[in-house]
Short mmCIF file of C-alpha atoms in Angstrom, two decimals:
data_model
loop_
_atom_site.label_atom_id
_atom_site.label_comp_id
_atom_site.label_asym_id
_atom_site.label_seq_id
_atom_site.Cartn_x
_atom_site.Cartn_y
_atom_site.Cartn_z
CA ALA X 45 202.35 160.56 83.32
CA LEU X 46 198.59 161.30 84.69
CA ASP X 47 198.43 164.47 86.76
CA ASP X 48 196.75 162.70 89.94
CA GLU X 49 195.17 166.14 91.14
CA LEU X 50 193.62 166.85 87.58
CA GLY X 51 189.88 165.70 87.75
CA GLN X 52 189.37 165.79 84.05
CA ALA X 53 192.36 163.34 83.62
CA HIS X 54 190.81 160.97 85.77
CA THR X 55 187.47 161.02 84.10
CA ALA X 56 188.96 160.61 80.66
CA LEU X 57 190.86 157.48 82.15
CA GLY X 58 187.52 156.26 83.56
CA PHE X 59 185.88 156.52 80.02
CA SER X 60 188.84 154.51 78.48
CA LYS X 61 188.62 151.84 81.32
CA ALA X 62 184.99 151.49 80.93
CA HIS X 63 184.61 151.61 77.00
CA PHE X 64 187.68 149.96 75.85
CA ASP X 65 189.07 147.73 78.55
CA TYR X 66 185.94 146.90 80.40
CA ASP X 67 187.69 147.08 83.64
CA TRP X 68 184.75 148.07 85.94
CA LEU X 69 186.81 148.48 89.15
CA ALA X 70 189.33 150.76 87.42
CA ALA X 71 186.62 152.80 85.80
CA LYS X 72 184.85 153.19 89.14
CA ARG X 73 187.91 154.21 90.78
CA GLU X 74 188.68 156.79 88.12
CA TYR X 75 185.30 158.33 87.92
CA GLN X 76 185.05 158.67 91.77
CA ARG X 77 188.55 160.32 91.77
CA GLY X 78 187.50 162.64 89.21
CA ILE X 79 184.41 163.72 90.97
CA GLU X 80 186.06 163.93 94.16
CA LEU X 81 188.70 166.41 92.53
CA ASP X 82 186.13 168.18 90.60
CA PRO X 83 182.65 167.76 91.79
CA ASN X 84 181.24 170.37 89.53
CA SER X 85 182.28 168.73 86.29
CA THR X 86 179.23 167.90 84.15
CA ASP X 87 181.55 165.39 82.30
CA ALA X 88 182.56 163.64 85.45
CA HIS X 89 178.93 163.10 86.35
CA LEU X 90 177.51 162.28 82.86
CA PHE X 91 180.24 159.73 82.11
CA TYR X 92 180.06 158.25 85.62
CA SER X 93 176.24 157.75 85.08
CA ASN X 94 176.59 156.63 81.24
CA SER X 95 179.77 154.59 81.40
CA TYR X 96 179.70 152.81 84.70
CA LEU X 97 176.27 153.12 86.58
CA SER X 98 173.90 152.25 83.75
CA PRO X 99 176.03 149.39 82.45
CA LEU X 100 175.94 147.78 85.75
CA GLY X 101 172.16 148.09 86.09
CA ARG X 102 172.56 150.71 88.92
CA HIS X 103 169.90 152.82 87.26
CA ASP X 104 168.60 154.96 90.15
CA GLU X 105 172.14 156.18 90.89
CA ALA X 106 172.79 156.80 87.30
CA ILE X 107 169.68 158.88 86.99
CA SER X 108 170.76 160.86 90.04
CA GLU X 109 174.11 161.59 88.58
CA MET X 110 172.44 162.78 85.60
CA LYS X 111 170.34 165.11 87.43
CA ARG X 112 173.29 166.51 89.28
CA ALA X 113 174.96 167.24 85.91
CA ILE X 114 171.81 169.13 84.77
CA GLU X 115 171.97 171.12 87.97
CA LEU X 116 175.58 172.10 87.08
CA ASP X 117 174.50 173.14 83.37
CA PRO X 118 170.72 173.27 83.12
CA LEU X 119 170.88 174.89 79.51
CA SER X 120 173.07 172.17 77.80
CA PRO X 121 171.00 170.54 75.35
CA PRO X 122 173.02 167.35 75.14
CA ILE X 123 173.01 166.79 78.87
CA GLN X 124 169.13 167.33 79.08
CA SER X 125 168.71 164.94 76.12
CA PHE X 126 171.03 162.38 77.72
CA LEU X 127 168.71 162.11 80.78
CA GLY X 128 165.93 160.60 78.39
CA ARG X 129 168.44 158.07 77.37
CA THR X 130 169.34 157.05 80.82
CA TYR X 131 165.44 156.69 81.70
CA ILE X 132 165.22 154.29 78.77
CA TRP X 133 168.06 152.22 79.94
CA ALA X 134 166.22 152.24 83.35
CA ARG X 135 163.01 151.23 81.75
CA ARG X 136 161.12 154.18 83.16
CA TYR X 137 159.26 154.93 79.86
CA ASN X 138 156.94 157.58 81.15
CA GLU X 139 159.79 159.67 82.32
CA ALA X 140 161.91 158.52 79.07
CA ARG X 141 159.01 160.07 76.86
CA ALA X 142 158.50 163.22 79.06
CA GLN X 143 162.13 164.30 79.03
CA PRO X 144 162.71 164.40 75.27
CA LEU X 145 159.33 166.30 74.82
CA TYR X 146 160.60 168.51 77.67
CA CYS X 147 164.02 169.11 75.80
CA ILE X 148 161.95 169.71 72.25
CA GLU X 149 160.05 172.46 73.92
CA ILE X 150 163.23 174.24 75.04
CA ASN X 151 165.27 173.55 71.69
CA PRO X 152 162.92 171.94 68.93
CA ASN X 153 165.77 171.97 66.53
CA PHE X 154 168.07 169.89 68.46
CA ALA X 155 168.53 166.63 66.32
CA LEU X 156 169.33 164.26 69.21
CA ASN X 157 166.15 164.85 71.13
CA HIS X 158 164.31 163.50 68.13
CA GLU X 159 166.53 160.65 67.90
CA ARG X 160 166.10 159.82 71.52
CA LEU X 161 162.30 159.90 71.05
CA SER X 162 162.39 157.80 67.78
CA HIS X 163 164.42 155.20 69.65
CA LEU X 164 161.85 155.18 72.37
CA ASP X 165 158.89 154.89 70.11
CA ALA X 166 160.48 152.01 68.24
CA GLN X 167 161.36 150.23 71.43
CA LEU X 168 157.66 150.59 72.57
CA GLY X 169 156.38 149.39 69.17
CA ASP X 170 155.07 152.82 67.91
CA PHE X 171 156.87 152.56 64.54
CA GLU X 172 154.66 155.37 62.98
CA ASP X 173 155.83 157.72 65.28
CA ALA X 174 159.35 156.53 65.37
CA VAL X 175 159.57 157.17 61.53
CA THR X 176 158.25 160.75 62.15
CA GLU X 177 160.87 161.33 64.78
CA ASP X 178 163.77 159.67 62.73
CA ALA X 179 162.95 161.89 59.72
CA LYS X 180 163.10 165.14 62.17
CA ALA X 181 166.40 163.99 63.56
CA ARG X 182 168.03 163.76 60.20
CA GLN X 183 166.56 166.82 58.92
CA PHE X 184 167.96 168.92 61.74
CA SER X 185 171.20 166.99 61.50
CA GLY X 186 171.44 168.77 58.10
CA GLU X 187 170.68 165.79 55.63
CA GLU X 188 169.42 166.79 52.30
CA PRO X 189 165.70 167.38 52.66
CA ALA X 190 164.75 165.32 49.45
CA LYS X 191 166.74 162.32 50.75
CA VAL X 192 165.03 162.60 54.14
CA ALA X 193 161.67 162.72 52.70
CA ALA X 194 162.28 159.74 50.27
CA GLU X 195 163.41 157.61 53.01
CA GLU X 196 160.56 158.43 55.10
CA ARG X 197 158.02 157.48 52.43
CA ALA X 198 159.84 154.17 52.01
CA LEU X 199 159.93 153.49 55.59
CA ARG X 200 156.09 154.20 55.74
CA GLN X 201 155.38 152.04 52.78
CA ALA X 202 157.26 149.14 54.32
CA LEU X 203 155.45 149.56 57.57
CA VAL X 204 152.11 149.67 55.80
CA SER X 205 152.60 146.82 53.56
CA GLY X 206 154.43 144.49 55.83
CA GLY X 207 156.52 143.40 53.03
CA ASP X 208 159.35 144.67 50.99
CA ALA X 209 160.04 148.33 50.44
CA ARG X 210 162.23 149.78 47.70
CA VAL X 211 164.00 153.06 48.39
CA LEU X 212 164.56 155.01 45.30
CA ALA X 213 166.67 157.98 46.48
CA GLU X 214 167.66 159.69 43.24
CA THR X 215 169.14 162.66 44.89
CA SER X 216 172.86 163.48 44.67
CA GLY X 217 175.21 161.25 46.59
CA ALA X 218 172.20 159.15 47.84
CA ARG X 219 172.83 155.55 48.39
CA ARG X 220 170.18 153.10 47.02
CA ARG X 221 168.46 150.50 49.36
CA GLN X 222 166.51 147.77 47.51
CA GLY X 223 164.34 145.20 48.97
CA GLU X 224 164.63 146.02 52.74
CA SER X 225 161.94 144.22 54.61
CA ALA X 226 159.48 145.71 57.11
CA GLY X 227 161.40 143.59 59.80
CA GLY X 228 164.56 145.13 58.73
CA ILE X 229 163.10 148.75 59.12
CA ARG X 230 161.92 147.94 62.63
CA GLN X 231 165.46 146.66 63.53
CA ARG X 232 167.06 149.91 62.06
CA LEU X 233 164.88 152.04 63.95
CA ARG X 234 165.51 150.36 67.24
CA PRO X 235 167.80 151.89 69.82
CA ARG X 236 171.41 150.87 69.71
CA ARG X 237 172.80 148.59 72.61
CA HIS X 238 174.54 150.45 75.51
CA PRO X 239 177.89 151.60 73.92
CA CYS X 240 179.84 149.51 76.75
CA ARG X 241 178.06 146.23 75.67
CA THR X 242 180.03 143.59 73.72
CA GLY X 243 179.08 140.16 73.03
CA ARG X 244 182.16 139.00 75.20
CA GLU X 245 180.88 140.83 78.33
CA ILE X 246 177.77 142.60 78.75
CA PRO X 247 177.70 145.25 81.52
CA GLY X 248 174.88 144.64 84.20
CA SER X 249 175.27 140.85 83.71
CA ARG X 250 176.59 138.44 86.47
CA LEU X 251 179.97 138.40 84.76
CA ALA X 252 180.39 142.34 85.06
CA ARG X 253 178.96 142.29 88.57
CA LYS X 254 181.32 139.66 89.64
CA SER X 255 184.40 141.66 88.37
CA LEU X 256 183.33 144.34 90.77
CA ARG X 257 183.60 142.07 93.97
#
């Protein structure tokens, strides 16, 4: 049985209700109860922002929750980085660019910051920089350098040619991609949809908002 006085348990339940059940009323209730019981929990503020407020289009509140999480743990690279993603969802692109750049100054080898910046560059149509940041993200994630370099060369060739690219990754264990179009490259570099989104019910849509009334 759920310990009604344990904030962490309510936060975990809120995550489940949002990501798996798409039960927005229950998610809101559990997240708010988690914060009420443990207002200094960075996880509670982060996931309330990420898994409830952002999907429902309440971006200013989502950003405020992320800033509160940063106040509680200002040295956390993931939390600092996630504020950048929250700005992207809010379409506040100047701040979305400034935040990962700030994070990179603090921790230049943290892969997620470069991934966030790559996604933003791709979303804004700056695919050259997106490829650069994508390669850095994969490098700092520990991928084999030769594989990263080969993939980066192929991506740049595809973008320059505007046609097909053939990735000849001859390194050990590397998979072979053949005939990937420039359009495919662009699609692969674009940010993923919000993790709560499904084809059946898109958070922030009228259907999702209706369930909160």
